[in-house]
Coordinates of C-alpha atoms and ligand atoms in Angstrom, one line a residue:
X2 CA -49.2 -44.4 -26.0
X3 CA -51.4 -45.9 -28.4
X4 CA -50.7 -49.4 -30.4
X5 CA -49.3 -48.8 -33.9
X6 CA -50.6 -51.1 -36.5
X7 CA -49.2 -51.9 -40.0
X8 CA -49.7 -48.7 -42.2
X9 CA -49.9 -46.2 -39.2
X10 CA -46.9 -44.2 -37.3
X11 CA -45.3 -42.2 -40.8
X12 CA -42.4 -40.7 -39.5
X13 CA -42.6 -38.1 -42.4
X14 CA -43.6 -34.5 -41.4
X15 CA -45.9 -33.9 -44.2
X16 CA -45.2 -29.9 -43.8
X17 CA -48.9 -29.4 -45.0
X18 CA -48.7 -25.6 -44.4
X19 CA -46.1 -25.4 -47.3
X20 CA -47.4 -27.4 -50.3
X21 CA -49.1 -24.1 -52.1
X22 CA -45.2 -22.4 -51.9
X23 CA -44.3 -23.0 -55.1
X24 CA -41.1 -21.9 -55.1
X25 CA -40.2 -24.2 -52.1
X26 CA -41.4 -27.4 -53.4
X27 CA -39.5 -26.7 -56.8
X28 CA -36.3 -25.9 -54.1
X29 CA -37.1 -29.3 -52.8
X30 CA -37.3 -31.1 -56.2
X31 CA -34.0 -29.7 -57.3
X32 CA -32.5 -30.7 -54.0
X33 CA -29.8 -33.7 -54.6
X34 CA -30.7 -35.5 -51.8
X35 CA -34.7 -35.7 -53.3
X36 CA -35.8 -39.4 -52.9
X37 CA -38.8 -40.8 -55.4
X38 CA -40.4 -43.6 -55.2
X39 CA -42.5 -44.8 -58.5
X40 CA -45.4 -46.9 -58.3
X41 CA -47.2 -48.5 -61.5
X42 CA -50.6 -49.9 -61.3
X43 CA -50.1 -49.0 -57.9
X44 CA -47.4 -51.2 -57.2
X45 CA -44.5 -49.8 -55.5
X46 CA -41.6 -50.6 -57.0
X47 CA -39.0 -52.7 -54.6
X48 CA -35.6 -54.4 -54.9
X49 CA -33.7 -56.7 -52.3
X50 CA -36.2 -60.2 -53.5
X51 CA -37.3 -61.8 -49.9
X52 CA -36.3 -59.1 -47.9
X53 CA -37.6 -56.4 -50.1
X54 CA -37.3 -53.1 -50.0
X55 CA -39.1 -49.6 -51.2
X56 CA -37.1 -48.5 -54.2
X57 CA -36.2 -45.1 -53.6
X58 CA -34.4 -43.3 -56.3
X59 CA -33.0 -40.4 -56.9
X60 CA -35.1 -38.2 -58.5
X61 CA -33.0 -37.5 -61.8
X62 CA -34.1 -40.2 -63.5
X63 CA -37.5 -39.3 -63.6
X64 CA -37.7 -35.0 -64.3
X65 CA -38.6 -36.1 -68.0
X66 CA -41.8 -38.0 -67.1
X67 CA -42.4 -35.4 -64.5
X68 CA -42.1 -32.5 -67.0
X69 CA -44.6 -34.7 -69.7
X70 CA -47.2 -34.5 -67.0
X71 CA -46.6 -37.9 -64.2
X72 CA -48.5 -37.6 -61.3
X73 CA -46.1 -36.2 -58.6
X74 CA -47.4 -35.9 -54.9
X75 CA -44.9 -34.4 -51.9
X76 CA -45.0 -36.9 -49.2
X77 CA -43.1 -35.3 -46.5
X78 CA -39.7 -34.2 -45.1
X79 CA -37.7 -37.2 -43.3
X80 CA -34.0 -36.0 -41.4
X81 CA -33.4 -33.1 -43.9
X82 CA -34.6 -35.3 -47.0
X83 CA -37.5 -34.1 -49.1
X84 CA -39.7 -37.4 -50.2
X85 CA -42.1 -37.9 -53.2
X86 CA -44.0 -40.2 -55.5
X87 CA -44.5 -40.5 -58.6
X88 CA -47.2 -42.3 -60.6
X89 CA -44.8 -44.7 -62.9
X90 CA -48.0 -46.2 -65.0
X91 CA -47.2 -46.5 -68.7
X92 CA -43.7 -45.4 -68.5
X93 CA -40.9 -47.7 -69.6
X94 CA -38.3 -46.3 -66.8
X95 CA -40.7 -48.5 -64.3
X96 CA -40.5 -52.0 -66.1
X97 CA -39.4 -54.4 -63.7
X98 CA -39.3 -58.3 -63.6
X99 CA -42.7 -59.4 -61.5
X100 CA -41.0 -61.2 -59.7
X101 CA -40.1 -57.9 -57.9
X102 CA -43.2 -56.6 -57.8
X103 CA -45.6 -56.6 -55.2
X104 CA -48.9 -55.2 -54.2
X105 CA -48.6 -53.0 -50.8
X106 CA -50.8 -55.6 -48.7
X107 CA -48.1 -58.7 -49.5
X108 CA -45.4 -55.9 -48.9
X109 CA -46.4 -53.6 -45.7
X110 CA -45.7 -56.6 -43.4
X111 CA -42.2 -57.4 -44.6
X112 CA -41.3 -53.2 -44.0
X113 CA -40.2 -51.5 -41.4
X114 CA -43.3 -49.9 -39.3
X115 CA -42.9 -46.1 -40.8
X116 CA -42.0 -47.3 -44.5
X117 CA -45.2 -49.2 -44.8
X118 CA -47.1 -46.0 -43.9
X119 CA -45.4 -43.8 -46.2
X120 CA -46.3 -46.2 -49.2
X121 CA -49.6 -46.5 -47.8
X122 CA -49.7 -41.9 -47.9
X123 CA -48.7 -42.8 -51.7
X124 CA -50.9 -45.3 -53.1
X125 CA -54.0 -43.6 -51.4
X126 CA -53.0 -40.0 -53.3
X127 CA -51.8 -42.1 -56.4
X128 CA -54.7 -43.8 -56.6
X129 CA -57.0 -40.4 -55.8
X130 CA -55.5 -38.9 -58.5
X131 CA -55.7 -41.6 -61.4
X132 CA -60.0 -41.8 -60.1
X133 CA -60.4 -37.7 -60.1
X134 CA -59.2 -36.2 -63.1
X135 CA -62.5 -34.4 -63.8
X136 CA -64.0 -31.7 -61.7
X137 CA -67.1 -33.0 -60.0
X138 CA -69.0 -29.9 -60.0
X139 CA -68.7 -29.2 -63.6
X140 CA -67.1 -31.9 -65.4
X141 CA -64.1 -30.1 -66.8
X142 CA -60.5 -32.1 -66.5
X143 CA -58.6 -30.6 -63.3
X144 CA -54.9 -29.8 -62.2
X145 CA -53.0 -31.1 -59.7
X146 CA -51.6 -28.4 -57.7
X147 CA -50.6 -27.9 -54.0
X148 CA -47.5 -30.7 -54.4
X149 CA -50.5 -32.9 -55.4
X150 CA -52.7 -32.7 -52.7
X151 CA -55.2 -30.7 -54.2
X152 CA -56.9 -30.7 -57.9
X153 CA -58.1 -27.2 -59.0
X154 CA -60.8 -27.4 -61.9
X155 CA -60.0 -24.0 -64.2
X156 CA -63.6 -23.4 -64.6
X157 CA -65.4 -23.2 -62.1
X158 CA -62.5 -22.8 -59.9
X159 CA -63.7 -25.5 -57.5
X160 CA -60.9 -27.2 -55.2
X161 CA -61.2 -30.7 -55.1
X162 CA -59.4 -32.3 -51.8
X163 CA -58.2 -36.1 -51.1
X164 CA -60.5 -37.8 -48.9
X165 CA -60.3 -40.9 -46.4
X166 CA -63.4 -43.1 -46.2
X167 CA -64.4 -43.7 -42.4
X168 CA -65.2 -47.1 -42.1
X169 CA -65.9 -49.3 -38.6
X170 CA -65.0 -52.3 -37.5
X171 CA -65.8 -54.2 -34.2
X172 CA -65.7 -57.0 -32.5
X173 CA -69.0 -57.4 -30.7
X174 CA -68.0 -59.3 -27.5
X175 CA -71.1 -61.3 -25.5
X176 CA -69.9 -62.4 -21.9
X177 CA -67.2 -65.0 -23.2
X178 CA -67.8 -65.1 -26.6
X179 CA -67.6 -62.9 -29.4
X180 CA -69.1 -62.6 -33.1
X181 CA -66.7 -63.0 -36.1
X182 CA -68.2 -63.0 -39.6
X183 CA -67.0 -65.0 -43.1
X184 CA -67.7 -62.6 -46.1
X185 CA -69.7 -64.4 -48.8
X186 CA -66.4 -62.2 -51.4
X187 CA -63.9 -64.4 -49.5
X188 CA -64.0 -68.3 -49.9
X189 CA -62.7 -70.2 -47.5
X190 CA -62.4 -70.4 -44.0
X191 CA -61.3 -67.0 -42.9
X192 CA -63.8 -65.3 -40.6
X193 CA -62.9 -61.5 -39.8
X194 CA -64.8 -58.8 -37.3
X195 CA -67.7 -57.2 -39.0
X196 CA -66.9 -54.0 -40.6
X197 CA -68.7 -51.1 -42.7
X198 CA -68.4 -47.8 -44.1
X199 CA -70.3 -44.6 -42.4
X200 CA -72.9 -43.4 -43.6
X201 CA -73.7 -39.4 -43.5
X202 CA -75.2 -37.9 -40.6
X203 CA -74.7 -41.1 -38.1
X204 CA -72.0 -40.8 -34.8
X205 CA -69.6 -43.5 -34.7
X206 CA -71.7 -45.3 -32.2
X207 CA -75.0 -45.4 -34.6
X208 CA -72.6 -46.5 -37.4
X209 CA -71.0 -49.8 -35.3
X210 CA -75.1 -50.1 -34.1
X211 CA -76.5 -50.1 -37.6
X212 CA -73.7 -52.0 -39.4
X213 CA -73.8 -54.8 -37.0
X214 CA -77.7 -55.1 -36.9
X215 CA -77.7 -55.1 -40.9
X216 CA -74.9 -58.0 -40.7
X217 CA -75.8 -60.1 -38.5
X218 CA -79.6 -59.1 -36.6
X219 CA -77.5 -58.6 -33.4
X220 CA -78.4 -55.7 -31.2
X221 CA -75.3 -53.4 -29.9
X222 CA -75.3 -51.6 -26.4
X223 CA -72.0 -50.0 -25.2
X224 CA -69.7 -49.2 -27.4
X225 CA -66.1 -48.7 -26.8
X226 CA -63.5 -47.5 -29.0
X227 CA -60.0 -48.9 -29.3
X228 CA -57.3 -48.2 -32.1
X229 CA -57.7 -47.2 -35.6
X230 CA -55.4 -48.1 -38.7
X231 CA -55.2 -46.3 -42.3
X232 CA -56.5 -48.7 -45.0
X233 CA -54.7 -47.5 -48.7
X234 CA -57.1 -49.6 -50.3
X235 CA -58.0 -47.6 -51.5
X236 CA -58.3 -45.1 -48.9
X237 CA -60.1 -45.8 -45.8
X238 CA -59.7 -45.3 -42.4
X239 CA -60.6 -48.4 -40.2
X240 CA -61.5 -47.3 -36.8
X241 CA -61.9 -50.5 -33.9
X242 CA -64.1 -50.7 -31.8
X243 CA -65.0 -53.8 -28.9
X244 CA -68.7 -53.5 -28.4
X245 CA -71.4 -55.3 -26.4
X246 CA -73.9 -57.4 -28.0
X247 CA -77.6 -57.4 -26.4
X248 CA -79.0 -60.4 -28.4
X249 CA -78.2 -64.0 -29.2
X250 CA -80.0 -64.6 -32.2
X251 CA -78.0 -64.2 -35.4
X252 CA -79.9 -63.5 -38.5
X253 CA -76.8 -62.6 -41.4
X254 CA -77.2 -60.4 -44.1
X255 CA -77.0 -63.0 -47.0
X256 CA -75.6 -60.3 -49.7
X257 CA -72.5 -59.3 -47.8
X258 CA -72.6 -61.9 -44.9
X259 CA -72.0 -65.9 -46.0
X260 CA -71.9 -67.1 -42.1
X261 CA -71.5 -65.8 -39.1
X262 CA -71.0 -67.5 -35.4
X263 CA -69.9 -66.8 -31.6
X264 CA -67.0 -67.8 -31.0
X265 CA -65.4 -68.9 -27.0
X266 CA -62.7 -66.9 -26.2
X267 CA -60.1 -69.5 -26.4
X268 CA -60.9 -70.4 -29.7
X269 CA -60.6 -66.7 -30.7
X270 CA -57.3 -66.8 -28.8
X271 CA -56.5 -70.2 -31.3
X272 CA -57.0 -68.4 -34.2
X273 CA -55.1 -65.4 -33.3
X274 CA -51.9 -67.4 -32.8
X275 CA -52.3 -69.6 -35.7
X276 CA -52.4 -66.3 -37.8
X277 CA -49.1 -65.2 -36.1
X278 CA -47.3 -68.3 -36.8
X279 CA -47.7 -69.2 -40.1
X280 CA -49.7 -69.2 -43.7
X281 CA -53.5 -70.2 -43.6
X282 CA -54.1 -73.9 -43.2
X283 CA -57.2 -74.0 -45.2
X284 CA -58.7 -76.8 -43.2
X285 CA -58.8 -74.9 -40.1
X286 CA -60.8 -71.7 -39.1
X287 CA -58.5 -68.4 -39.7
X288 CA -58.7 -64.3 -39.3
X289 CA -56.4 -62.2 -40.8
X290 CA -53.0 -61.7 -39.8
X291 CA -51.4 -58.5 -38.5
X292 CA -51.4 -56.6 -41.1
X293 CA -55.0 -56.2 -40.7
X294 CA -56.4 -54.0 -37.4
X295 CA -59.1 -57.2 -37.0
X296 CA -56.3 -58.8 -36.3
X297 CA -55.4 -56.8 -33.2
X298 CA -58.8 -56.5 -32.1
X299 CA -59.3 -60.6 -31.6
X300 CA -56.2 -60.4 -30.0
X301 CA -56.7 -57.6 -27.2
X302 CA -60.2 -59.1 -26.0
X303 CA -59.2 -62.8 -26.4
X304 CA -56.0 -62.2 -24.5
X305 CA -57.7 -60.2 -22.0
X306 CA -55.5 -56.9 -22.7
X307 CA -59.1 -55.1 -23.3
X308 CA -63.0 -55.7 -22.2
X309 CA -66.0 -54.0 -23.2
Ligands
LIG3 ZN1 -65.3 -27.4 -62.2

């Protein structure tokens, strides 16, 4: 079995082949136990303070907005119990205290492993939807139809489809040391594994190759990939590679790319734990914690769980 990271293993089954039955989704929406969970601004909304909680509710209290056109998406079936949610964004039934309120990177790590992946299934499609109301063949304003997974434009008839964004992200590993970058967006001291969107028309391979010659000068030989994470901001999918750097010489991109160094294994190893056991010291070196799949892939090389 492959690792699970933060926003993967959703224990819904999405029941994709069913969405375009009308008549079953509306059996589904008028079924008592129906559990919806509203998001504004993309925020999911919570309860339960420091040990929060997705706020599921019944789905009652929200038919009106429904009817006056919310964004509903069908998120799956879970034990006999049909989930959904709803986009909550200028309606008064979601105003809650901010103090309750939290975006899903802070929350995900405080949930249980399959609730942070459902919320990450509905603030990707929330989010699709608010960013594709027109049809981008012809510009007309689509529908949402298919329990929300598809828009349909009316004019030219043209289905328009959710999409995830590939993007990879490796660690490129040189005999005992490996390359981590700092990204001239993030101040600090927080240095990450270099990561980049595909382009069209490039394998996996010549994606990790290019993005990490672009970022850093360094030439890539073997590739290996290891584990790969969905990313609902705002809707990627991050797929991890180790990989084996050829050259020594670093030359960073200085648009994306602030600094970037070898680092020994150990010190790799340091940073890992530090990011387990506590919030950032900002006089010390730090990568993300493990919420993030750069995370896990700092901590299978430098822990010798994975070579290239
Ligand atoms: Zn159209």
């Amino acid at each position: 079995m492959e690792d699970i990271y933060c926003f993967a293993g959703n224990p819904l089954d999405r029941v994709s082949e069913r969405r375009r039955d009308t008549a079953w989704i509306d059996g589904l929406l008028a079924d008592p136990k129906a559990r919806i969970l509203p998001l504004r601004e993309l925020r999911p909304l919570t309860r339960g303070g420091a040990s929060p909680e997705l706020d599921w509710q019944p789905l009652d209290s929200w038919r009106e907005a429904i009817d006056r056109g919310a964004t509903l998406v069908f998120l799956g079936l879970g034990e006999g119990r049909p989930y959904f949610a709803v986009d909550a964004s200028g309606t008064d039934l979601a105003v809650v205290d901010d103090a309750d309120s939290f975006d899903a990177r802070t929350l995900a790590p405080l949930l249980p492993a399959g609730e942070a992946a459902i919320l990450g299934e509905a603030r990707s499609l929330i989010d699709w939807h608010a960013r594709h109301r027109f049809c981008a063949q012809c510009g007309s304003a689509t529908r949402v139809t298919a329990a929300g997974w598809v828009r349909r434009c009316p004019e030219c008839k043209a289905s328009h489809y959710p999409r995830s964004d590939p993007v990879t992200i490796m660690l490129v590993v040189r005999g005992e040391r490996a390359l981590l970058g700092r990204n001239r967006r993030r101040p600090g001291n927080r240095f990450s594994c270099l990561a980049g969107f595909m382009e069209p028309g490039e394998t996996l391979e010549e994606g990790v190759r290019r993005e990490v010659h672009e970022e850093s000068g360094i030439e890539v030989g073997r590739v290996r990939y290891l584990a790969c994470q969905p990313w609902p901001f705002p809707s990627s999918l991050m797929m991890g590679f180790l990989c084996e750097g050829l050259t020594e010489e670093i030359t960073v991109d200085p648009e994306e790319i602030a600094e970037a160094r070898w680092f020994p294994r150990e010190e790799i190893r340091a940073m890992v734990e530090r990011a387990v056991t506590g919030p950032d010291d900002p006089t010390q070196l730090s990568i993300p914690g493990p919420v993030a799949i750069a995370h896990h892939l700092c901590r299978r090389w430098s822990f010798g769980l994975d070579g290239i």
